[in-house]
CSV table of C-alpha atoms and ligand atoms in Angstrom, one decimal:
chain,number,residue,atom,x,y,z
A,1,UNK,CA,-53.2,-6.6,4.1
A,2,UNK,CA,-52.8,-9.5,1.7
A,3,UNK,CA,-52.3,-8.1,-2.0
A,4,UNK,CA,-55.0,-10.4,-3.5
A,5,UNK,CA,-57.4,-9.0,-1.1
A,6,UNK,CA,-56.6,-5.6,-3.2
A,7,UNK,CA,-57.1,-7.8,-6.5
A,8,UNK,CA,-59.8,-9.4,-5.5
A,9,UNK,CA,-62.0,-6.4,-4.2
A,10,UNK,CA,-61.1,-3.7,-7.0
A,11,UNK,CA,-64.5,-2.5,-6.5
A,12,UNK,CA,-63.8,-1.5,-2.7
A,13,UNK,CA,-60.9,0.7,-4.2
A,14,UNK,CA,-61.4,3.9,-4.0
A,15,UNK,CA,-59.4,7.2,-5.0
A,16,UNK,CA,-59.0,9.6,-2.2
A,17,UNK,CA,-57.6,13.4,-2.9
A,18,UNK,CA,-55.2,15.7,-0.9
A,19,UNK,CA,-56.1,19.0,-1.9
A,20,UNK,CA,-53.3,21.4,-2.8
A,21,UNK,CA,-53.2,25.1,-2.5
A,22,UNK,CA,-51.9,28.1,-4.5
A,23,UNK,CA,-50.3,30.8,-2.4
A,24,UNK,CA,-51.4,33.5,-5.8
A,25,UNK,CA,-55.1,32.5,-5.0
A,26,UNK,CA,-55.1,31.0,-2.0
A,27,UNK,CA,-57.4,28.5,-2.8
A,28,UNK,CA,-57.5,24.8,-4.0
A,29,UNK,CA,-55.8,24.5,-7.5
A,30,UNK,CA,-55.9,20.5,-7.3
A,31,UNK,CA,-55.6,17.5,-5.6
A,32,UNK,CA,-53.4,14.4,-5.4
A,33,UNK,CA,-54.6,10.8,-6.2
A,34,UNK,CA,-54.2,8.2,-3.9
A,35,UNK,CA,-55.5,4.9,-3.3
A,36,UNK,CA,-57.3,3.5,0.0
A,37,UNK,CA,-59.1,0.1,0.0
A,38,UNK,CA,-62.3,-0.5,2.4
A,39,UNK,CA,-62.2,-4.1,3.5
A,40,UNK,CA,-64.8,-5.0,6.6
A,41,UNK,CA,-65.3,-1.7,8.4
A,42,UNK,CA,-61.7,-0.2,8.0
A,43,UNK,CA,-59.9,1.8,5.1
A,44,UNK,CA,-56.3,1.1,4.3
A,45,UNK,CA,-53.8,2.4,2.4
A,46,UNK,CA,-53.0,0.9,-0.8
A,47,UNK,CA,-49.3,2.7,-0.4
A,48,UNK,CA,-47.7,-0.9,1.3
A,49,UNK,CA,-49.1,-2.6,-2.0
A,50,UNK,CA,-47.6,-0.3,-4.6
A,51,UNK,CA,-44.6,-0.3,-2.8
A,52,UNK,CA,-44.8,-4.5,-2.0
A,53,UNK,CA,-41.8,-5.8,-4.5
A,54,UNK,CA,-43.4,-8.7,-3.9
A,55,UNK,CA,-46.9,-7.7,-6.0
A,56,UNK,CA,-46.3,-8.3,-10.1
A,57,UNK,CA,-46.0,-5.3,-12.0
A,58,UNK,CA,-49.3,-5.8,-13.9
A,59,UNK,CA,-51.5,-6.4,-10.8
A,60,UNK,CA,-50.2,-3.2,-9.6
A,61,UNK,CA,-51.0,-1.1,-12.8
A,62,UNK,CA,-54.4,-3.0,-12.9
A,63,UNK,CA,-55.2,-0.9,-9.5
A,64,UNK,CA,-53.2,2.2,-10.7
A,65,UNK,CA,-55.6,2.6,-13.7
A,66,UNK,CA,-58.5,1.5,-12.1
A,67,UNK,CA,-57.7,4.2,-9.6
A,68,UNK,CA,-56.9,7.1,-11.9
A,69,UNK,CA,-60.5,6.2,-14.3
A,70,UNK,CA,-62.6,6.4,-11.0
A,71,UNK,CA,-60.8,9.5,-10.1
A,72,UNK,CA,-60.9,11.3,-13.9
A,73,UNK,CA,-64.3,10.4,-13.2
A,74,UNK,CA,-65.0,12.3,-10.3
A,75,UNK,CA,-63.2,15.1,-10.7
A,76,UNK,CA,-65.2,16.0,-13.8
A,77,UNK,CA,-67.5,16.7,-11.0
A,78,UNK,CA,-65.2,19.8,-10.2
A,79,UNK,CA,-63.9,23.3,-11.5
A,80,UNK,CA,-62.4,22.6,-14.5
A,81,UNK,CA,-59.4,24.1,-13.9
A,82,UNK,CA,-58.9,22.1,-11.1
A,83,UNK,CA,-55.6,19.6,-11.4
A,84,UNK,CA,-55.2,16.3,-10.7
A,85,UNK,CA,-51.7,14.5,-9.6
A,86,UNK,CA,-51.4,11.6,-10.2
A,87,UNK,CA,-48.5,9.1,-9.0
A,88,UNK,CA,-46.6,6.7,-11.3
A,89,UNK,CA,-43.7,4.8,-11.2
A,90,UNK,CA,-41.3,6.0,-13.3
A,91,UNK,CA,-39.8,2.5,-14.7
A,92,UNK,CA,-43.3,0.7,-15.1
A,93,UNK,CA,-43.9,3.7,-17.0
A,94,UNK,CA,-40.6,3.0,-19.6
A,95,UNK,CA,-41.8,-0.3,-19.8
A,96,UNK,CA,-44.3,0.5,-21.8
A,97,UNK,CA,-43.1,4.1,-22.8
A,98,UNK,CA,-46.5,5.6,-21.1
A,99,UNK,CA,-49.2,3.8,-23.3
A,100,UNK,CA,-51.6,2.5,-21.2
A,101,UNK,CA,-51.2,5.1,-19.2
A,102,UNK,CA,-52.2,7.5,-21.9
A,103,UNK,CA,-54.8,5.8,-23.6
A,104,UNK,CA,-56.7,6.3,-20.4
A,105,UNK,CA,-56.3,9.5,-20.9
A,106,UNK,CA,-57.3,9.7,-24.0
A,107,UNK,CA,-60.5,7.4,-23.7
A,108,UNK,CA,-61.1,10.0,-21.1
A,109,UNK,CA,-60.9,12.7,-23.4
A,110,UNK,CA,-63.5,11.2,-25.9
A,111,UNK,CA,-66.0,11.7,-22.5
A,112,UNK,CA,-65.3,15.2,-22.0
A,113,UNK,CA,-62.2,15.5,-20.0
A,114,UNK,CA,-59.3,17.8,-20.4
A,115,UNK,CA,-55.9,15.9,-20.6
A,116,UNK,CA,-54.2,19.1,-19.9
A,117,UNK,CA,-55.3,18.9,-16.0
A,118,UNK,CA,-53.2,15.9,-15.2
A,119,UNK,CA,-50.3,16.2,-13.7
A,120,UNK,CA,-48.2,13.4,-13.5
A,121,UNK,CA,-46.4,12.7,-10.6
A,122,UNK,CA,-42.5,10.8,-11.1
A,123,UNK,CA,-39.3,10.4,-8.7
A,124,UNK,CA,-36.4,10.7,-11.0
A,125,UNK,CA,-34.2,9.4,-8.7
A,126,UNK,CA,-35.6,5.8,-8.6
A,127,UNK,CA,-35.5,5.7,-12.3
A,128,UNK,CA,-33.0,3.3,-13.7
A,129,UNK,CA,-32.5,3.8,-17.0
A,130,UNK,CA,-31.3,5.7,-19.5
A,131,UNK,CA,-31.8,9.7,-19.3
A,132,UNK,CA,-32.0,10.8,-22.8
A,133,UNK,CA,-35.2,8.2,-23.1
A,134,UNK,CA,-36.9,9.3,-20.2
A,135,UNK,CA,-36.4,12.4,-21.3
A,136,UNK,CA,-38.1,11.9,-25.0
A,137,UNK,CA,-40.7,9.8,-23.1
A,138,UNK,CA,-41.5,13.3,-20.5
A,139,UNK,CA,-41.7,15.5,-23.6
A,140,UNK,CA,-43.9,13.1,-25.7
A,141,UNK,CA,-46.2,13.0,-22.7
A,142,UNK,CA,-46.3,16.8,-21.9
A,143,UNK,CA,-46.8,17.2,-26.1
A,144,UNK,CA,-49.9,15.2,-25.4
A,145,UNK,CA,-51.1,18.0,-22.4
A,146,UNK,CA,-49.8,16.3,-19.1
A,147,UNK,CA,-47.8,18.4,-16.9
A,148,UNK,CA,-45.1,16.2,-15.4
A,149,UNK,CA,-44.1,17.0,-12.1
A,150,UNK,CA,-40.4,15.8,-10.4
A,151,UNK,CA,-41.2,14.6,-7.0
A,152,UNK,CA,-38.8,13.8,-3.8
A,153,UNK,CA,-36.3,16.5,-4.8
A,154,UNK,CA,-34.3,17.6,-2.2
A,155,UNK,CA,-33.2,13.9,-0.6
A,156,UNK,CA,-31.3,11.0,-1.1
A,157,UNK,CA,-29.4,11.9,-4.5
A,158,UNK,CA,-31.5,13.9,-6.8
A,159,UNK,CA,-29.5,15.3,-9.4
A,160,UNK,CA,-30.2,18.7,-10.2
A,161,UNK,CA,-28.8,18.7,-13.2
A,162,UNK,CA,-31.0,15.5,-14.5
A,163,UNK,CA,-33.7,17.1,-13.0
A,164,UNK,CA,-33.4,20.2,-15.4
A,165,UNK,CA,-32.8,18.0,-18.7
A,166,UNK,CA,-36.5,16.8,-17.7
A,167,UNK,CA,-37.9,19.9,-18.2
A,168,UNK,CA,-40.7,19.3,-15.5
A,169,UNK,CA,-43.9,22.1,-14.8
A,170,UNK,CA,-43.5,21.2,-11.2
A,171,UNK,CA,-40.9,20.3,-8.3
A,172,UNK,CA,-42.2,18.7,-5.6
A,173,UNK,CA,-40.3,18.9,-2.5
A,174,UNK,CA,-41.0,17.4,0.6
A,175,UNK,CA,-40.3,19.2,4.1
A,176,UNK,CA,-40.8,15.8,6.5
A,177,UNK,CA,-37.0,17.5,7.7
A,178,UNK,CA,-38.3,20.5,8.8
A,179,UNK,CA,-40.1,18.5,11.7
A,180,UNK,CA,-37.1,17.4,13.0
A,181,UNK,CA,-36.4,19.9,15.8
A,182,UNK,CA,-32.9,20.3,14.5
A,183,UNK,CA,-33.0,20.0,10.7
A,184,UNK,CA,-29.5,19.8,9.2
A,185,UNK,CA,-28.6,23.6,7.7
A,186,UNK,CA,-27.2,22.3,4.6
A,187,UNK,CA,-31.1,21.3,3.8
A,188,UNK,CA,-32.0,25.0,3.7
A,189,UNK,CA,-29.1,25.7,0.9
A,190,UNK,CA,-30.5,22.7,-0.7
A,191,UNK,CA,-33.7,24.3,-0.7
A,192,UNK,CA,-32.3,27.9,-1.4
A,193,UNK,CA,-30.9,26.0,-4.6
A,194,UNK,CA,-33.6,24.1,-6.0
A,195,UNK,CA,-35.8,27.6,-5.9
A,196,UNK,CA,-33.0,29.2,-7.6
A,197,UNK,CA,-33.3,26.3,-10.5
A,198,UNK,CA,-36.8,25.8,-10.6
A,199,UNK,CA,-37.0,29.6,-11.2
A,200,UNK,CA,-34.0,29.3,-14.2
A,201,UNK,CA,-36.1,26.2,-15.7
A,202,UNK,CA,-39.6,28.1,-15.2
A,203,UNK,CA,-41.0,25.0,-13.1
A,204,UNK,CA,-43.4,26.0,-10.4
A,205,UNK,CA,-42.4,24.7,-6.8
A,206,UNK,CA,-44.6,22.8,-4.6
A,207,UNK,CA,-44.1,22.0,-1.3
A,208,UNK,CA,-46.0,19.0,0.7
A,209,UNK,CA,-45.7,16.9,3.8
A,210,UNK,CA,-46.2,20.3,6.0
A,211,UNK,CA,-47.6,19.2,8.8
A,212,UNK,CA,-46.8,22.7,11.0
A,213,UNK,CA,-47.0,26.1,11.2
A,214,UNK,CA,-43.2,26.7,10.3
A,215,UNK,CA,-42.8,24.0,7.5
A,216,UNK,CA,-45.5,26.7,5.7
A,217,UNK,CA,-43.3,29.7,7.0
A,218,UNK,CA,-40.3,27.7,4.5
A,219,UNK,CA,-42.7,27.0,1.4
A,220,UNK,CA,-43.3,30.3,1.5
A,221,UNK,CA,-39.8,31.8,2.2
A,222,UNK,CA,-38.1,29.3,-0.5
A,223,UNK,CA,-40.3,30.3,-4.1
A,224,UNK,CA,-43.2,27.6,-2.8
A,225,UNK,CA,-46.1,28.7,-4.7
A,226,UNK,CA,-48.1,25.6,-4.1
A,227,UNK,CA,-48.6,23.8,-0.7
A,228,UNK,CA,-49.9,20.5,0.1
A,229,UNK,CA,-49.8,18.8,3.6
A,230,UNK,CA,-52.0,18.0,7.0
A,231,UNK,CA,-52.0,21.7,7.9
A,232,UNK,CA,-53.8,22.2,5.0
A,233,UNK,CA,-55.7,19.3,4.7
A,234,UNK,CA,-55.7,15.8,5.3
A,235,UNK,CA,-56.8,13.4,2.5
A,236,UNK,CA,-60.0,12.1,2.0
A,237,UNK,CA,-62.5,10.8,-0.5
A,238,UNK,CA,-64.7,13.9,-1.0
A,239,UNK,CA,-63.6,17.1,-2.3
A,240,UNK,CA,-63.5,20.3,-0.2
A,241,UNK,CA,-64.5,24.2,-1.1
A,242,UNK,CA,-61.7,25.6,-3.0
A,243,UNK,CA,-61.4,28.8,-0.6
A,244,UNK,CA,-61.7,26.0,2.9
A,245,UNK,CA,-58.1,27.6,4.0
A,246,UNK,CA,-58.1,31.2,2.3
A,247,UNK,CA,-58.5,32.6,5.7
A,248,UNK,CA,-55.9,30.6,7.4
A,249,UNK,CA,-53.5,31.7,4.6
A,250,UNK,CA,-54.3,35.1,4.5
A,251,UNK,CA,-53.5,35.7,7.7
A,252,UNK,CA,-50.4,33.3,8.1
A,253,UNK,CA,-49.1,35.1,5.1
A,254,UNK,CA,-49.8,38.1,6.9
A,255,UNK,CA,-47.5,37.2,9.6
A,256,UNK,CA,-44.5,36.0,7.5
A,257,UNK,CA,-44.7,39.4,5.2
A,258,UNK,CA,-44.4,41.0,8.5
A,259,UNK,CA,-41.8,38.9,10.0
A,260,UNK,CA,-39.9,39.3,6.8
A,261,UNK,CA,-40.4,43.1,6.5
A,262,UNK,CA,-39.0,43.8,10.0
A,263,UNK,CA,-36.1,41.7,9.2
A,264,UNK,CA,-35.0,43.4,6.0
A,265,UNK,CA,-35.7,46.8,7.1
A,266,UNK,CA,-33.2,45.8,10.5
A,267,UNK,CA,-30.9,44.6,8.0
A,268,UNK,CA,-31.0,47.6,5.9
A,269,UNK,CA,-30.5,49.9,9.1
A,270,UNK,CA,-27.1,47.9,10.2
A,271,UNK,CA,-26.0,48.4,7.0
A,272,UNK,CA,-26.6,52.1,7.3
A,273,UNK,CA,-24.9,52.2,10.3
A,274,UNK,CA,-21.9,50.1,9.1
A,275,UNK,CA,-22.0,52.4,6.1
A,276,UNK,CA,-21.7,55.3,8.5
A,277,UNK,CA,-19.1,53.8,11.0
A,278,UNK,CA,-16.6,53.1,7.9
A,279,UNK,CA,-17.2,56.1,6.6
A,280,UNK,CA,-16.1,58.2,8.9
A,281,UNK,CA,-12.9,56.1,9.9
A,282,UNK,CA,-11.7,56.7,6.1
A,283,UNK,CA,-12.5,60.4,6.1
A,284,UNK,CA,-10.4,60.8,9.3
A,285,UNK,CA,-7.7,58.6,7.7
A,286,UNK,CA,-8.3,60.5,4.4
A,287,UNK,CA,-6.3,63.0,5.5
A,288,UNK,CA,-2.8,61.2,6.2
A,289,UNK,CA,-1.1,59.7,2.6
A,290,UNK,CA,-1.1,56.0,3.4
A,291,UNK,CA,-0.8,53.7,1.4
A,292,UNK,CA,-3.9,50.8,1.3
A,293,UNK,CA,-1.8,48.4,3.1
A,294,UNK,CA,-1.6,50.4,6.1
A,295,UNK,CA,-4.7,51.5,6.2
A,296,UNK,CA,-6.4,48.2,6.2
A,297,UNK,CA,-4.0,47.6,9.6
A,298,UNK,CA,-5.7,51.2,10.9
A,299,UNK,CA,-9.4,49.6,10.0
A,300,UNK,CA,-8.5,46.0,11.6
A,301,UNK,CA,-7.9,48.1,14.9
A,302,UNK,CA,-10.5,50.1,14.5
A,303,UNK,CA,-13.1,47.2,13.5
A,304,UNK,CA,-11.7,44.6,15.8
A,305,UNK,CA,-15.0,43.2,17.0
A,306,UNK,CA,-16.7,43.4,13.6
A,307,UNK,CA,-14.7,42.1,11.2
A,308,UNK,CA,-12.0,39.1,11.0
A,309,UNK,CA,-10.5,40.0,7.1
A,310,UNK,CA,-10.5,43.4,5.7
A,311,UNK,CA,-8.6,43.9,1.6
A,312,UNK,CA,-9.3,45.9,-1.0
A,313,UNK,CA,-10.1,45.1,-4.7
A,314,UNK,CA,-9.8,47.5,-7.6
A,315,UNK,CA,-13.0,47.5,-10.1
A,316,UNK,CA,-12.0,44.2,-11.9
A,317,UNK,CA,-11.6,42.6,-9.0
A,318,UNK,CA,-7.9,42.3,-8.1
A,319,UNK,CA,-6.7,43.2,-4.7
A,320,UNK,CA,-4.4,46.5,-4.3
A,321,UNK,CA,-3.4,45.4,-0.8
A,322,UNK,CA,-2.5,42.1,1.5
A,323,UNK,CA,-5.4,40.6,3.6
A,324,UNK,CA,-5.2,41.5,7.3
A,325,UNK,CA,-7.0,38.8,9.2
A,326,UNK,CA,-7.7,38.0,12.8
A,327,UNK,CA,-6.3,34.5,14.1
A,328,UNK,CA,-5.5,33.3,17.0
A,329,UNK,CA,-3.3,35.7,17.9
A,330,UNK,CA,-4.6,38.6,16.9
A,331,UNK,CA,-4.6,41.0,13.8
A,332,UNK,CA,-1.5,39.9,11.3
A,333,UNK,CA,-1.2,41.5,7.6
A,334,UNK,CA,-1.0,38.6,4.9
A,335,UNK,CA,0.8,40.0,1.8
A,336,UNK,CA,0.5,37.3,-0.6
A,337,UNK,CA,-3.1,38.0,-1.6
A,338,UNK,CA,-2.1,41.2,-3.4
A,339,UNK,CA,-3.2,41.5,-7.2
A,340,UNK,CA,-5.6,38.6,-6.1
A,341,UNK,CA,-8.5,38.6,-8.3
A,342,UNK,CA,-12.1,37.8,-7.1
A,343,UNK,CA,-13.8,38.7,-10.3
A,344,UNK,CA,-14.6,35.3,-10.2
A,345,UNK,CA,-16.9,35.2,-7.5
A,346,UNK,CA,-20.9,35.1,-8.0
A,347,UNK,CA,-22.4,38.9,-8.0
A,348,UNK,CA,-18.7,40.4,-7.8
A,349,UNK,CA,-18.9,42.6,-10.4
A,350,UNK,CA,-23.1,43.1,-9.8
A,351,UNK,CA,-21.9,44.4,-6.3
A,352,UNK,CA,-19.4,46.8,-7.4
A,353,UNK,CA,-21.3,48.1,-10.1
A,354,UNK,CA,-23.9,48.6,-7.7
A,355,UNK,CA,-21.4,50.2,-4.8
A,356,UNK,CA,-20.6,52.4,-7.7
A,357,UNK,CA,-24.4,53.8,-8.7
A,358,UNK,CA,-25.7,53.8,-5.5
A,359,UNK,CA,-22.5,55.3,-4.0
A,360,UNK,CA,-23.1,53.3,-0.1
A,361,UNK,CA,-22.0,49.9,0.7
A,362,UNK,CA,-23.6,46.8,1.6
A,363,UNK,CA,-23.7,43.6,3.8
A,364,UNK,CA,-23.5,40.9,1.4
A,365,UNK,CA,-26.0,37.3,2.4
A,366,UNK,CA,-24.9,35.0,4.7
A,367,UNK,CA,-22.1,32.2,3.0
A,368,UNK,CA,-19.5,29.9,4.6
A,369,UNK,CA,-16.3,31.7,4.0
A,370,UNK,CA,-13.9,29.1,2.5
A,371,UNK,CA,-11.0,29.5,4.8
A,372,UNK,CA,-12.8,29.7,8.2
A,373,UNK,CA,-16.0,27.5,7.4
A,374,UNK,CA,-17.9,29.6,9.5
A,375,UNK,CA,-20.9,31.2,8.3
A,376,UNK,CA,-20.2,34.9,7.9
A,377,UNK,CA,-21.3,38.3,5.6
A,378,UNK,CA,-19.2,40.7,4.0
A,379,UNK,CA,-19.8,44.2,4.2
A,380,UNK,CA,-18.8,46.3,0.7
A,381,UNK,CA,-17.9,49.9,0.9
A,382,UNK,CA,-17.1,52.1,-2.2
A,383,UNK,CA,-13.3,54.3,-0.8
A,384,UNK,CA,-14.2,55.9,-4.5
A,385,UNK,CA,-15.0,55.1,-8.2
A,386,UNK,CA,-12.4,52.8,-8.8
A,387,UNK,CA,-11.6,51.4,-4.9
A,388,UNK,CA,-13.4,48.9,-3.2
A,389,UNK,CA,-13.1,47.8,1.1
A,390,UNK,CA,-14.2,44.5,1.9
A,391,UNK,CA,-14.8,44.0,5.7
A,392,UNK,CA,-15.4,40.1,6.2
A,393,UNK,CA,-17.9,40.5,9.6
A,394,UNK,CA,-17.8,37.3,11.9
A,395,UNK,CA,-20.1,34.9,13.1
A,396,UNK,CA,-19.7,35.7,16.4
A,397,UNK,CA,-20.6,39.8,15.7
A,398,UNK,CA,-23.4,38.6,13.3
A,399,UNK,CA,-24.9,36.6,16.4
A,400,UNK,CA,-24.9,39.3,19.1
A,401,UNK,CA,-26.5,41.4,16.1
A,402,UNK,CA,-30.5,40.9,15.7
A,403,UNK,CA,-31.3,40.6,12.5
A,404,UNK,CA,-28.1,39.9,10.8
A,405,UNK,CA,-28.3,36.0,10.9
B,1,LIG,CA1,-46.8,11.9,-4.5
């Protein structure tokens, strides 16, 4: 498609809307702008002109606003609480620090329409320039009503730290690598990590691109409370009933809360089982006076096919015996981590405190232990108020166990 063709038929553009759900209501809470073109009897997608280096700026934000006016004014047609996204470029939006792009807005306003349900949609990681203006620029623009949402996190090299200096209402992630049939595991930290963020920064995650059943099962697992993708809904010029998918959600949610409820209650019973296993090798070994180094050589033989490290910390964290840990060649005792301290570690002292009140142990989540690399739990156990085991459980054990990976 030649760009004048898009320039020279700005009437045949037209806005079309992806509708985006809420997983709270289940229903439509608004819809992403985007721009198709009818030339003949075919409708394109203006995407390869926006993204066409080759297309001067202005000609590009000539269709951009022509785009978002057409679609302010149909969605006036809608709930009014219903949001529009809208797309723009983060650096032809410095160029002119946002103001044509708000006195749309504004004219908009004087015919009735509420700034505050834009959303505008930027990737910070094609941006540029410098942070602290982009920065001002966001916060002037969300002063005037417009949520700002960060879009593209989660690939090539967003920075989550920039990310959280913007202050955005919304990360938009992208699970495209979720089709793959082997996507890469670090991508689920990566996700595990931006829910964790977005819930310190009080942004609101939404997921799109989900195409599939499982891609939704992920959104939902990872703090998505918005979804938006061809599983939902394709995009298309008319609007659809807000409550078009409730069904399909209600019951898909259904099936994760189950799915997720049978998987924590078969982690909770291996951890009552663990509990009970470890509790009755230290009452039998109770009885002898050992001291903690030889008793953690006792539990290695005991809990050869369960664990690979076993230690044992005092409350503040610092060890009161050696490691003993499983190589190669089978159990040895590795002195040099006494008086250790792993006070240090995240939920350390949460974990002993809570060993402490609740009196049981616990299997920890999954991590990559540092030495090993391999993905593995712990398993706490309270000996008594002030003595702590750690059992460090394998892979291997984890795998032949249902539920624990
Ligand atoms: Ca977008």
């Amino acid at each position: 498609m030649d760009p004048l063709d898009v320039l020279t038929n700005l009437e045949k553009v037209e806005p079309y809307f992806q509708a985006i759900f809420s997983a709270d209501e289940q229903k439509v809470v608004g819809y992403e702008l985007l721009g198709r073109i009818q030339l003949e009897d075919d409708v394109h997608s203006l995407g390869p002109f926006f993204q066409d280096e080759s297309v001067p700026e202005e000609y590009k934000i000539e269709v951009d606003n022509d785009l978002l006016k057409k679609a302010i004014q149909r969605i006036q047609e809608e709930d009014e609480d219903i949001l529009l996204f809208v797309n723009r470029d983060v650096n032809s939006l410095m160029a002119d620090r946002g103001e044509s792009f708000l006195q749309i807005l504004f004219e908009e306003k004087e015919n009735g329409f509420a700034i505050e349900r834009v959303v505008m949609e930027i990737t910070e990681h094609d941006y540029k320039g410098d942070m602290n203006q982009l920065q001002h620029l966001l916060t002037y623009i969300q002063t005037c009503g417009v949520k700002i949402a960060v879009a593209n996190i989660g690939k090539d090299n967003s920075n989550l730290e920039r990310i959280g200096q913007l202050s955005p209402n919304i990360l938009k992630i992208d699970l495209r690598q979720l089709k793959r049939s082997s996507p890469s595991s670090t991508f689920f930290d990566v996700l595990y990590s931006i829910s964790l963020l977005a819930r310190k920064i009080g942004a609101t995650l939404l997921y799109e691109d989900i195409e599939v059943n499982h891609q939704l099962h992920h959104a939902w697992k990872n703090g998505g409370r918005y979804f938006q993708g061809y599983y939902l809904h394709r995009p298309s010029s008319q609007f659809i009933d807000r409550d078009l998918q409730k069904e399909k959600l209600r019951s898909e949610f259904h099936r994760f809360i189950t799915h997720e409820k049978q998987r924590l209650e078969t982690l909770f019973e291996h951890s009552q089982q663990f509990h009970l296993k470890l509790t009755n090798l230290l009452n039998k070994y109770r009885k002898h006076s050992i001291d903690y180094n030889e008793l953690i050589q006792l539990l290695a033989h005991d809990l050869t096919n369960e664990s690979f490290r076993i230690y044992i910390c005092d409350e503040d964290g610092f060890q009161q015996s050696g490691n003993v840990f499983k190589g190669e060649n089978g159990w040895i005792i590795q002195p040099q981590y006494m008086m250790k301290n792993w006070s240090w570690r995240p939920y350390f002292l949460e974990n002993i405190l809570n060993m402490r009140v609740n009196k049981r142990g616990f299997f920890s989540d999954l991590y990559s232990d540092i030495e090993t690399g391999e993905t593995i739990r712990t398993f706490s156990y309270p000996i008594n108020e002030k003595h702590f085991l750690f059992v460090d459980v394998p892979y291997a054990y984890l795998f032949e166990h249902d539920g624990l990976l």
